């Protein structure tokens, strides 16, 4: 399917690997010229080169921490008048609800709520003026079904979801579609580190921890960043113009609900 976005300009945050990279690759395949970001210079430079070589689009790497004002400024300066924005950042660490203090909450809210909001505030007005834009926020299944050990994520992402629910309807009339994708477990470094956490907590091997987590997924396996990226690219397509303020759950059926 031609997504109709060839030649558009996109910014994908936290994209040297994992879900962000999956989104960057799918947008590049659709012909979008990209600015991509992550903190580790060697990784983001290599990823940018690989994507540019594979898909023949322009890919500009910016090594910066997207959760800081200074990092976002540099990323936004490179992104210019982006038509497409994919917000993403590393997830907060696991723990227990009694352990987290104010600092921990502020850090999680900065990373997984306020950074995405700041990026939208910077780029969406230009999209509205030009009459076309797409925003996809990478959140988490924890928005629909809380994950006990990831209370910081449950909290921050719920805040972002509430913001998007209201804001997306205010910008839709200007041709800008804002939506969230909620990943269930996907085979990335983040999933590996959570597998390790389960293994050490339950005193089992990492393989056993992975099998245990997979057993809760009706599709029978972890999701793949490529499939996640394809969903993101579709939400950024011309054809997605009627999808507004939605929370698309990609979890292999793990959440056992009717609607
Ligand atoms: P990942 O494989 O660990 O990749 C994270 C990417 O983000 C890397 O490119 C990393 O590069 C970059 N990054 C991290 N912190 C950053 C920051 N402050 N500024 C800029 N770049 C940053 O993680 P993932 O699995 O793709 O997860 C992406 C998001 O989805 C996370 O918020 C995660 O919590 C959420 N999520 C993932 C899953 C899953 O199963 N994978 C499920 C639910 C939710 P550098 O370290 O070099 O910056």
PDB file of C-alpha atoms and ligand atoms in Angstrom:
ATOM      1  CA  UNK A   1       0.000   0.000   0.000  1.00  0.00           C
ATOM      2  CA  UNK A   2       1.288   3.460  -0.869  1.00  0.00           C
ATOM      3  CA  UNK A   3       1.026   5.447   2.376  1.00  0.00           C
ATOM      4  CA  UNK A   4       1.171   8.739   0.466  1.00  0.00           C
ATOM      5  CA  UNK A   5       3.884  10.277   2.675  1.00  0.00           C
ATOM      6  CA  UNK A   6       6.925  10.081   0.375  1.00  0.00           C
ATOM      7  CA  UNK A   7       9.029  13.235   0.771  1.00  0.00           C
ATOM      8  CA  UNK A   8       7.521  14.242   4.126  1.00  0.00           C
ATOM      9  CA  UNK A   9       9.830  15.196   6.997  1.00  0.00           C
ATOM     10  CA  UNK A  10       9.714  13.122  10.187  1.00  0.00           C
ATOM     11  CA  UNK A  11      11.252  13.214  13.655  1.00  0.00           C
ATOM     12  CA  UNK A  12      11.530   9.913  15.514  1.00  0.00           C
ATOM     13  CA  UNK A  13      12.844  10.121  19.091  1.00  0.00           C
ATOM     14  CA  UNK A  14      14.762   7.427  20.959  1.00  0.00           C
ATOM     15  CA  UNK A  15      15.316   5.547  17.729  1.00  0.00           C
ATOM     16  CA  UNK A  16      18.778   3.937  17.651  1.00  0.00           C
ATOM     17  CA  UNK A  17      17.178   0.577  18.445  1.00  0.00           C
ATOM     18  CA  UNK A  18      13.984  -1.119  19.608  1.00  0.00           C
ATOM     19  CA  UNK A  19      10.525   0.287  18.906  1.00  0.00           C
ATOM     20  CA  UNK A  20      11.765   3.755  17.908  1.00  0.00           C
ATOM     21  CA  UNK A  21      14.040   2.212  15.292  1.00  0.00           C
ATOM     22  CA  UNK A  22      11.153   0.049  14.072  1.00  0.00           C
ATOM     23  CA  UNK A  23       9.110   3.232  13.499  1.00  0.00           C
ATOM     24  CA  UNK A  24      12.021   5.027  11.805  1.00  0.00           C
ATOM     25  CA  UNK A  25      12.592   2.114   9.416  1.00  0.00           C
ATOM     26  CA  UNK A  26       8.924   1.851   8.445  1.00  0.00           C
ATOM     27  CA  UNK A  27       8.669   5.601   7.816  1.00  0.00           C
ATOM     28  CA  UNK A  28      11.908   5.525   5.799  1.00  0.00           C
ATOM     29  CA  UNK A  29      10.504   2.665   3.736  1.00  0.00           C
ATOM     30  CA  UNK A  30       7.496   4.902   3.005  1.00  0.00           C
ATOM     31  CA  UNK A  31       9.896   7.582   1.703  1.00  0.00           C
ATOM     32  CA  UNK A  32       9.965   9.922   4.725  1.00  0.00           C
ATOM     33  CA  UNK A  33      13.182  11.923   5.300  1.00  0.00           C
ATOM     34  CA  UNK A  34      14.088  11.636   8.957  1.00  0.00           C
ATOM     35  CA  UNK A  35      15.769  13.181  11.945  1.00  0.00           C
ATOM     36  CA  UNK A  36      16.371  10.444  14.488  1.00  0.00           C
ATOM     37  CA  UNK A  37      17.601  10.790  18.031  1.00  0.00           C
ATOM     38  CA  UNK A  38      19.068   8.879  20.959  1.00  0.00           C
ATOM     39  CA  UNK A  39      21.761   9.578  23.564  1.00  0.00           C
ATOM     40  CA  UNK A  40      24.660   7.381  22.424  1.00  0.00           C
ATOM     41  CA  UNK A  41      26.381   9.094  19.497  1.00  0.00           C
ATOM     42  CA  UNK A  42      27.978   6.007  17.918  1.00  0.00           C
ATOM     43  CA  UNK A  43      24.697   4.072  17.967  1.00  0.00           C
ATOM     44  CA  UNK A  44      22.482   6.801  16.502  1.00  0.00           C
ATOM     45  CA  UNK A  45      25.055   7.632  13.819  1.00  0.00           C
ATOM     46  CA  UNK A  46      25.324   3.992  12.785  1.00  0.00           C
ATOM     47  CA  UNK A  47      21.541   3.505  12.756  1.00  0.00           C
ATOM     48  CA  UNK A  48      21.054   6.638  10.643  1.00  0.00           C
ATOM     49  CA  UNK A  49      23.612   5.435   8.096  1.00  0.00           C
ATOM     50  CA  UNK A  50      22.056   1.954   7.935  1.00  0.00           C
ATOM     51  CA  UNK A  51      18.531   3.335   7.393  1.00  0.00           C
ATOM     52  CA  UNK A  52      19.695   5.877   4.803  1.00  0.00           C
ATOM     53  CA  UNK A  53      21.608   3.180   2.890  1.00  0.00           C
ATOM     54  CA  UNK A  54      18.707   0.731   3.006  1.00  0.00           C
ATOM     55  CA  UNK A  55      15.858   3.052   1.987  1.00  0.00           C
ATOM     56  CA  UNK A  56      17.553   5.891   0.098  1.00  0.00           C
ATOM     57  CA  UNK A  57      16.112   8.693   2.256  1.00  0.00           C
ATOM     58  CA  UNK A  58      17.885  11.441   4.195  1.00  0.00           C
ATOM     59  CA  UNK A  59      18.447  10.476   7.833  1.00  0.00           C
ATOM     60  CA  UNK A  60      20.028  12.994  10.232  1.00  0.00           C
ATOM     61  CA  UNK A  61      21.211  11.604  13.596  1.00  0.00           C
ATOM     62  CA  UNK A  62      21.151  13.801  16.704  1.00  0.00           C
ATOM     63  CA  UNK A  63      22.792  12.466  19.862  1.00  0.00           C
ATOM     64  CA  UNK A  64      20.841  14.085  22.704  1.00  0.00           C
ATOM     65  CA  UNK A  65      18.805  13.260  25.786  1.00  0.00           C
ATOM     66  CA  UNK A  66      15.234  13.935  24.687  1.00  0.00           C
ATOM     67  CA  UNK A  67      14.095  14.277  28.310  1.00  0.00           C
ATOM     68  CA  UNK A  68      16.112  17.491  28.801  1.00  0.00           C
ATOM     69  CA  UNK A  69      15.332  21.015  27.562  1.00  0.00           C
ATOM     70  CA  UNK A  70      18.797  21.288  26.033  1.00  0.00           C
ATOM     71  CA  UNK A  71      18.492  17.929  24.256  1.00  0.00           C
ATOM     72  CA  UNK A  72      15.063  18.743  22.838  1.00  0.00           C
ATOM     73  CA  UNK A  73      16.284  22.138  21.602  1.00  0.00           C
ATOM     74  CA  UNK A  74      19.012  20.515  19.528  1.00  0.00           C
ATOM     75  CA  UNK A  75      16.683  17.833  18.188  1.00  0.00           C
ATOM     76  CA  UNK A  76      13.994  20.385  17.294  1.00  0.00           C
ATOM     77  CA  UNK A  77      16.537  22.641  15.571  1.00  0.00           C
ATOM     78  CA  UNK A  78      17.453  19.736  13.287  1.00  0.00           C
ATOM     79  CA  UNK A  79      13.845  18.649  12.785  1.00  0.00           C
ATOM     80  CA  UNK A  80      12.744  22.068  11.484  1.00  0.00           C
ATOM     81  CA  UNK A  81       9.219  21.986  10.074  1.00  0.00           C
ATOM     82  CA  UNK A  82       8.575  18.297  10.654  1.00  0.00           C
ATOM     83  CA  UNK A  83       5.317  16.860   9.279  1.00  0.00           C
ATOM     84  CA  UNK A  84       5.527  13.699  11.365  1.00  0.00           C
ATOM     85  CA  UNK A  85       6.528  13.323  15.027  1.00  0.00           C
ATOM     86  CA  UNK A  86       7.058  10.053  16.879  1.00  0.00           C
ATOM     87  CA  UNK A  87       7.682  10.637  20.573  1.00  0.00           C
ATOM     88  CA  UNK A  88       9.554   8.037  22.600  1.00  0.00           C
ATOM     89  CA  UNK A  89      12.077   7.757  25.453  1.00  0.00           C
ATOM     90  CA  UNK A  90      13.451   5.017  27.655  1.00  0.00           C
ATOM     91  CA  UNK A  91      11.002   3.583  30.192  1.00  0.00           C
ATOM     92  CA  UNK A  92      11.312   4.091  33.956  1.00  0.00           C
ATOM     93  CA  UNK A  93      12.902   1.427  36.177  1.00  0.00           C
ATOM     94  CA  UNK A  94      10.798  -1.237  37.920  1.00  0.00           C
ATOM     95  CA  UNK A  95      10.221  -1.152  41.685  1.00  0.00           C
ATOM     96  CA  UNK A  96       7.587  -1.197  44.407  1.00  0.00           C
ATOM     97  CA  UNK A  97       4.984   1.477  45.016  1.00  0.00           C
ATOM     98  CA  UNK A  98       6.299   2.219  48.493  1.00  0.00           C
ATOM     99  CA  UNK A  99       9.847   2.885  47.268  1.00  0.00           C
ATOM    100  CA  UNK A 100       9.382   5.824  44.897  1.00  0.00           C
ATOM    101  CA  UNK A 101       9.936   9.348  46.132  1.00  0.00           C
ATOM    102  CA  UNK A 102       9.108  12.709  44.580  1.00  0.00           C
ATOM    103  CA  UNK A 103      12.377  12.747  42.579  1.00  0.00           C
ATOM    104  CA  UNK A 104      11.582   9.361  41.017  1.00  0.00           C
ATOM    105  CA  UNK A 105       8.109  10.525  39.991  1.00  0.00           C
ATOM    106  CA  UNK A 106       9.382  13.817  38.551  1.00  0.00           C
ATOM    107  CA  UNK A 107      12.006  11.953  36.521  1.00  0.00           C
ATOM    108  CA  UNK A 108       9.438   9.509  35.104  1.00  0.00           C
ATOM    109  CA  UNK A 109       6.918  12.269  34.375  1.00  0.00           C
ATOM    110  CA  UNK A 110       9.625  14.343  32.670  1.00  0.00           C
ATOM    111  CA  UNK A 111      10.724  11.411  30.509  1.00  0.00           C
ATOM    112  CA  UNK A 112       7.438   9.735  29.638  1.00  0.00           C
ATOM    113  CA  UNK A 113       4.911  12.557  29.792  1.00  0.00           C
ATOM    114  CA  UNK A 114       6.292  16.115  29.715  1.00  0.00           C
ATOM    115  CA  UNK A 115       8.943  15.473  27.005  1.00  0.00           C
ATOM    116  CA  UNK A 116       6.291  14.219  24.595  1.00  0.00           C
ATOM    117  CA  UNK A 117       4.027  17.154  25.435  1.00  0.00           C
ATOM    118  CA  UNK A 118       6.874  19.664  24.905  1.00  0.00           C
ATOM    119  CA  UNK A 119       7.675  18.128  21.504  1.00  0.00           C
ATOM    120  CA  UNK A 120       4.026  18.321  20.454  1.00  0.00           C
ATOM    121  CA  UNK A 121       3.801  21.923  21.660  1.00  0.00           C
ATOM    122  CA  UNK A 122       6.862  22.762  19.564  1.00  0.00           C
ATOM    123  CA  UNK A 123       5.880  21.008  16.322  1.00  0.00           C
ATOM    124  CA  UNK A 124       2.084  20.744  16.128  1.00  0.00           C
ATOM    125  CA  UNK A 125       1.387  24.488  15.674  1.00  0.00           C
ATOM    126  CA  UNK A 126       3.471  24.424  12.449  1.00  0.00           C
ATOM    127  CA  UNK A 127       1.662  21.290  11.268  1.00  0.00           C
ATOM    128  CA  UNK A 128      -1.671  23.059  11.893  1.00  0.00           C
ATOM    129  CA  UNK A 129      -0.572  26.107   9.927  1.00  0.00           C
ATOM    130  CA  UNK A 130       0.466  23.911   7.007  1.00  0.00           C
ATOM    131  CA  UNK A 131      -2.778  21.908   7.300  1.00  0.00           C
ATOM    132  CA  UNK A 132      -1.194  18.478   7.655  1.00  0.00           C
ATOM    133  CA  UNK A 133       0.560  16.528  10.403  1.00  0.00           C
ATOM    134  CA  UNK A 134       0.813  13.202  12.157  1.00  0.00           C
ATOM    135  CA  UNK A 135       1.917  12.476  15.732  1.00  0.00           C
ATOM    136  CA  UNK A 136       2.380   9.045  17.256  1.00  0.00           C
ATOM    137  CA  UNK A 137       3.296   8.747  20.932  1.00  0.00           C
ATOM    138  CA  UNK A 138       4.818   5.452  22.042  1.00  0.00           C
ATOM    139  CA  UNK A 139       3.258   4.766  25.449  1.00  0.00           C
ATOM    140  CA  UNK A 140       2.595   1.337  26.962  1.00  0.00           C
ATOM    141  CA  UNK A 141       0.036  -1.373  27.592  1.00  0.00           C
ATOM    142  CA  UNK A 142       0.252  -0.129  31.182  1.00  0.00           C
ATOM    143  CA  UNK A 143      -2.178   2.637  30.156  1.00  0.00           C
ATOM    144  CA  UNK A 144      -4.932   0.012  29.739  1.00  0.00           C
ATOM    145  CA  UNK A 145      -3.787  -2.496  32.340  1.00  0.00           C
ATOM    146  CA  UNK A 146      -1.351  -1.446  35.073  1.00  0.00           C
ATOM    147  CA  UNK A 147       1.904  -3.353  35.493  1.00  0.00           C
ATOM    148  CA  UNK A 148       2.529  -3.565  39.231  1.00  0.00           C
ATOM    149  CA  UNK A 149       6.332  -3.211  39.136  1.00  0.00           C
ATOM    150  CA  UNK A 150       6.150  -0.346  36.630  1.00  0.00           C
ATOM    151  CA  UNK A 151       4.125   2.082  38.725  1.00  0.00           C
ATOM    152  CA  UNK A 152       6.222   5.002  37.520  1.00  0.00           C
ATOM    153  CA  UNK A 153       5.318   4.110  33.934  1.00  0.00           C
ATOM    154  CA  UNK A 154       1.622   3.564  34.819  1.00  0.00           C
ATOM    155  CA  UNK A 155       1.533   7.049  36.323  1.00  0.00           C
ATOM    156  CA  UNK A 156       3.437   9.095  33.746  1.00  0.00           C
ATOM    157  CA  UNK A 157       1.850   7.472  30.698  1.00  0.00           C
ATOM    158  CA  UNK A 158      -1.662   7.891  32.080  1.00  0.00           C
ATOM    159  CA  UNK A 159      -0.929  11.636  32.259  1.00  0.00           C
ATOM    160  CA  UNK A 160       0.244  11.756  28.638  1.00  0.00           C
ATOM    161  CA  UNK A 161      -2.805   9.776  27.545  1.00  0.00           C
ATOM    162  CA  UNK A 162      -5.127  12.259  29.239  1.00  0.00           C
ATOM    163  CA  UNK A 163      -3.355  15.178  27.556  1.00  0.00           C
ATOM    164  CA  UNK A 164      -3.597  13.572  24.110  1.00  0.00           C
ATOM    165  CA  UNK A 165      -7.275  12.711  24.570  1.00  0.00           C
ATOM    166  CA  UNK A 166      -8.114  16.393  24.826  1.00  0.00           C
ATOM    167  CA  UNK A 167      -5.467  17.960  22.584  1.00  0.00           C
ATOM    168  CA  UNK A 168      -5.920  15.564  19.640  1.00  0.00           C
ATOM    169  CA  UNK A 169      -9.524  16.722  19.205  1.00  0.00           C
ATOM    170  CA  UNK A 170      -8.468  20.369  19.239  1.00  0.00           C
ATOM    171  CA  UNK A 171      -6.012  19.971  16.363  1.00  0.00           C
ATOM    172  CA  UNK A 172      -7.848  17.409  14.197  1.00  0.00           C
ATOM    173  CA  UNK A 173      -9.711  20.102  12.248  1.00  0.00           C
ATOM    174  CA  UNK A 174      -6.361  21.386  10.969  1.00  0.00           C
ATOM    175  CA  UNK A 175      -5.376  18.093   9.362  1.00  0.00           C
ATOM    176  CA  UNK A 176      -3.272  16.916  12.296  1.00  0.00           C
ATOM    177  CA  UNK A 177      -3.886  13.394  13.630  1.00  0.00           C
ATOM    178  CA  UNK A 178      -2.470  12.592  17.071  1.00  0.00           C
ATOM    179  CA  UNK A 179      -2.615   9.026  18.384  1.00  0.00           C
ATOM    180  CA  UNK A 180      -0.811   6.731  20.810  1.00  0.00           C
ATOM    181  CA  UNK A 181       0.487   3.203  20.304  1.00  0.00           C
ATOM    182  CA  UNK A 182       0.541   1.029  23.415  1.00  0.00           C
ATOM    183  CA  UNK A 183       3.202  -1.683  23.156  1.00  0.00           C
ATOM    184  CA  UNK A 184       2.729  -4.950  24.952  1.00  0.00           C
ATOM    185  CA  UNK A 185       5.872  -7.036  25.305  1.00  0.00           C
ATOM    186  CA  UNK A 186       8.173  -6.625  22.296  1.00  0.00           C
ATOM    187  CA  UNK A 187      11.522  -8.296  21.673  1.00  0.00           C
ATOM    188  CA  UNK A 188      13.865  -5.377  22.448  1.00  0.00           C
ATOM    189  CA  UNK A 189      16.603  -4.615  24.986  1.00  0.00           C
ATOM    190  CA  UNK A 190      13.919  -3.214  27.279  1.00  0.00           C
ATOM    191  CA  UNK A 191      12.123  -6.597  27.251  1.00  0.00           C
ATOM    192  CA  UNK A 192      15.453  -8.352  27.968  1.00  0.00           C
ATOM    193  CA  UNK A 193      16.062  -6.183  31.013  1.00  0.00           C
ATOM    194  CA  UNK A 194      12.508  -6.816  32.320  1.00  0.00           C
ATOM    195  CA  UNK A 195      13.029 -10.582  31.708  1.00  0.00           C
ATOM    196  CA  UNK A 196      16.179 -10.342  33.833  1.00  0.00           C
ATOM    197  CA  UNK A 197      14.197  -8.619  36.590  1.00  0.00           C
ATOM    198  CA  UNK A 198      11.584 -11.424  36.613  1.00  0.00           C
ATOM    199  CA  UNK A 199      14.363 -14.071  36.597  1.00  0.00           C
ATOM    200  CA  UNK A 200      16.128 -12.589  39.609  1.00  0.00           C
ATOM    201  CA  UNK A 201      12.882 -11.913  41.536  1.00  0.00           C
ATOM    202  CA  UNK A 202      11.511 -15.448  40.969  1.00  0.00           C
ATOM    203  CA  UNK A 203      14.903 -17.238  41.164  1.00  0.00           C
ATOM    204  CA  UNK A 204      14.534 -18.713  37.653  1.00  0.00           C
ATOM    205  CA  UNK A 205      16.620 -18.563  34.468  1.00  0.00           C
ATOM    206  CA  UNK A 206      16.126 -15.799  31.903  1.00  0.00           C
ATOM    207  CA  UNK A 207      14.808 -18.414  29.453  1.00  0.00           C
ATOM    208  CA  UNK A 208      12.224 -19.530  32.019  1.00  0.00           C
ATOM    209  CA  UNK A 209      11.299 -15.913  32.748  1.00  0.00           C
ATOM    210  CA  UNK A 210      10.767 -15.294  29.026  1.00  0.00           C
ATOM    211  CA  UNK A 211       8.611 -18.436  28.685  1.00  0.00           C
ATOM    212  CA  UNK A 212       6.601 -17.313  31.709  1.00  0.00           C
ATOM    213  CA  UNK A 213       5.967 -13.871  30.213  1.00  0.00           C
ATOM    214  CA  UNK A 214       5.218 -15.364  26.771  1.00  0.00           C
ATOM    215  CA  UNK A 215       2.626 -17.703  28.264  1.00  0.00           C
ATOM    216  CA  UNK A 216       0.440 -14.665  28.965  1.00  0.00           C
ATOM    217  CA  UNK A 217       0.380 -13.659  25.281  1.00  0.00           C
ATOM    218  CA  UNK A 218      -2.284 -15.422  23.164  1.00  0.00           C
ATOM    219  CA  UNK A 219      -0.224 -14.790  19.996  1.00  0.00           C
ATOM    220  CA  UNK A 220       2.447 -16.976  21.644  1.00  0.00           C
ATOM    221  CA  UNK A 221       5.484 -14.738  21.186  1.00  0.00           C
ATOM    222  CA  UNK A 222       6.846 -11.280  21.884  1.00  0.00           C
ATOM    223  CA  UNK A 223       6.011  -8.618  19.297  1.00  0.00           C
ATOM    224  CA  UNK A 224       8.633  -7.479  16.782  1.00  0.00           C
ATOM    225  CA  UNK A 225       9.809  -3.870  16.316  1.00  0.00           C
ATOM    226  CA  UNK A 226       9.191  -4.180  12.536  1.00  0.00           C
ATOM    227  CA  UNK A 227       5.489  -4.929  13.038  1.00  0.00           C
ATOM    228  CA  UNK A 228       5.225  -2.127  15.585  1.00  0.00           C
ATOM    229  CA  UNK A 229       6.873   0.225  13.098  1.00  0.00           C
ATOM    230  CA  UNK A 230       4.439  -0.749  10.333  1.00  0.00           C
ATOM    231  CA  UNK A 231       1.504   0.225  12.579  1.00  0.00           C
ATOM    232  CA  UNK A 232       3.201   3.532  13.339  1.00  0.00           C
ATOM    233  CA  UNK A 233       3.770   4.242   9.636  1.00  0.00           C
ATOM    234  CA  UNK A 234       0.112   3.507   8.886  1.00  0.00           C
ATOM    235  CA  UNK A 235      -0.974   5.976  11.596  1.00  0.00           C
ATOM    236  CA  UNK A 236       1.246   8.520   9.810  1.00  0.00           C
ATOM    237  CA  UNK A 237      -0.262   7.765   6.406  1.00  0.00           C
ATOM    238  CA  UNK A 238      -2.754   9.773   4.363  1.00  0.00           C
ATOM    239  CA  UNK A 239      -5.239   6.936   4.856  1.00  0.00           C
ATOM    240  CA  UNK A 240      -5.192   7.405   8.660  1.00  0.00           C
ATOM    241  CA  UNK A 241      -6.811  10.864   8.471  1.00  0.00           C
ATOM    242  CA  UNK A 242      -9.940   9.703  10.333  1.00  0.00           C
ATOM    243  CA  UNK A 243      -8.037   8.122  13.266  1.00  0.00           C
ATOM    244  CA  UNK A 244      -7.937  10.730  16.034  1.00  0.00           C
ATOM    245  CA  UNK A 245      -6.978  10.450  19.712  1.00  0.00           C
ATOM    246  CA  UNK A 246      -6.885   6.653  19.711  1.00  0.00           C
ATOM    247  CA  UNK A 247      -4.860   4.286  21.870  1.00  0.00           C
ATOM    248  CA  UNK A 248      -3.821   1.367  19.680  1.00  0.00           C
ATOM    249  CA  UNK A 249      -2.881  -1.647  21.790  1.00  0.00           C
ATOM    250  CA  UNK A 250      -0.262  -3.960  20.235  1.00  0.00           C
ATOM    251  CA  UNK A 251      -0.006  -6.782  22.763  1.00  0.00           C
ATOM    252  CA  UNK A 252      -0.664 -10.064  20.961  1.00  0.00           C
ATOM    253  CA  UNK A 253      -4.021 -10.316  22.750  1.00  0.00           C
ATOM    254  CA  UNK A 254      -2.527 -10.209  26.258  1.00  0.00           C
ATOM    255  CA  UNK A 255      -5.183  -7.880  27.658  1.00  0.00           C
ATOM    256  CA  UNK A 256      -8.265 -10.075  28.089  1.00  0.00           C
ATOM    257  CA  UNK A 257     -11.075  -7.606  27.448  1.00  0.00           C
ATOM    258  CA  UNK A 258     -13.987  -7.375  25.001  1.00  0.00           C
ATOM    259  CA  UNK A 259     -13.575  -3.730  23.982  1.00  0.00           C
TER     260      UNK A 259
HETATM  261  P1  LIG B   1      14.984  -0.113  23.963  1.00  0.00           P
HETATM  262  O1  LIG B   1      15.058  -1.260  23.010  1.00  0.00           O
HETATM  263  O2  LIG B   1      15.721  -0.183  25.249  1.00  0.00           O
HETATM  264  O3  LIG B   1      15.424   1.193  23.135  1.00  0.00           O
HETATM  265  C1  LIG B   1      15.380   2.434  23.739  1.00  0.00           C
HETATM  266  C2  LIG B   1      15.881   3.472  22.749  1.00  0.00           C
HETATM  267  O4  LIG B   1      15.652   4.754  23.324  1.00  0.00           O
HETATM  268  C3  LIG B   1      17.357   3.399  22.463  1.00  0.00           C
HETATM  269  O5  LIG B   1      17.591   3.854  21.147  1.00  0.00           O
HETATM  270  C4  LIG B   1      17.946   4.381  23.473  1.00  0.00           C
HETATM  271  O6  LIG B   1      19.234   4.810  23.072  1.00  0.00           O
HETATM  272  C5  LIG B   1      16.895   5.472  23.417  1.00  0.00           C
HETATM  273  N1  LIG B   1      16.754   6.313  24.605  1.00  0.00           N
HETATM  274  C6  LIG B   1      16.549   5.912  25.870  1.00  0.00           C
HETATM  275  N2  LIG B   1      16.452   6.976  26.698  1.00  0.00           N
HETATM  276  C7  LIG B   1      16.596   8.074  25.909  1.00  0.00           C
HETATM  277  C8  LIG B   1      16.606   9.473  26.169  1.00  0.00           C
HETATM  278  N3  LIG B   1      16.457   9.939  27.413  1.00  0.00           N
HETATM  279  N4  LIG B   1      16.773  10.334  25.141  1.00  0.00           N
HETATM  280  C9  LIG B   1      16.932   9.866  23.884  1.00  0.00           C
HETATM  281  N5  LIG B   1      16.941   8.553  23.576  1.00  0.00           N
HETATM  282  C10 LIG B   1      16.780   7.665  24.579  1.00  0.00           C
HETATM  283  O7  LIG B   1      13.464   0.199  24.390  1.00  0.00           O
HETATM  284  P2  LIG B   1      12.116  -0.180  23.616  1.00  0.00           P
HETATM  285  O8  LIG B   1      11.711  -1.545  23.996  1.00  0.00           O
HETATM  286  O9  LIG B   1      12.218   0.201  22.202  1.00  0.00           O
HETATM  287  O10 LIG B   1      11.075   0.785  24.394  1.00  0.00           O
HETATM  288  C11 LIG B   1      10.699   2.058  23.906  1.00  0.00           C
HETATM  289  C12 LIG B   1       9.629   2.604  24.841  1.00  0.00           C
HETATM  290  O11 LIG B   1       8.501   1.729  24.825  1.00  0.00           O
HETATM  291  C13 LIG B   1      10.080   2.708  26.306  1.00  0.00           C
HETATM  292  O12 LIG B   1       9.526   3.849  26.896  1.00  0.00           O
HETATM  293  C14 LIG B   1       9.497   1.456  26.926  1.00  0.00           C
HETATM  294  O13 LIG B   1       9.275   1.596  28.309  1.00  0.00           O
HETATM  295  C15 LIG B   1       8.196   1.341  26.153  1.00  0.00           C
HETATM  296  N6  LIG B   1       7.661  -0.016  26.194  1.00  0.00           N
HETATM  297  C16 LIG B   1       8.384  -1.045  25.701  1.00  0.00           C
HETATM  298  C17 LIG B   1       7.862  -2.327  25.776  1.00  0.00           C
HETATM  299  C18 LIG B   1       8.638  -3.517  25.270  1.00  0.00           C
HETATM  300  O14 LIG B   1       8.241  -4.634  25.561  1.00  0.00           O
HETATM  301  N7  LIG B   1       9.697  -3.357  24.536  1.00  0.00           N
HETATM  302  C19 LIG B   1       6.595  -2.539  26.331  1.00  0.00           C
HETATM  303  C20 LIG B   1       5.882  -1.442  26.818  1.00  0.00           C
HETATM  304  C21 LIG B   1       6.428  -0.193  26.746  1.00  0.00           C
HETATM  305  P3  LIG B   1      20.286   5.481  24.129  1.00  0.00           P
HETATM  306  O15 LIG B   1      20.271   4.585  25.332  1.00  0.00           O
HETATM  307  O16 LIG B   1      21.579   5.525  23.412  1.00  0.00           O
HETATM  308  O17 LIG B   1      19.728   6.839  24.405  1.00  0.00           O
END
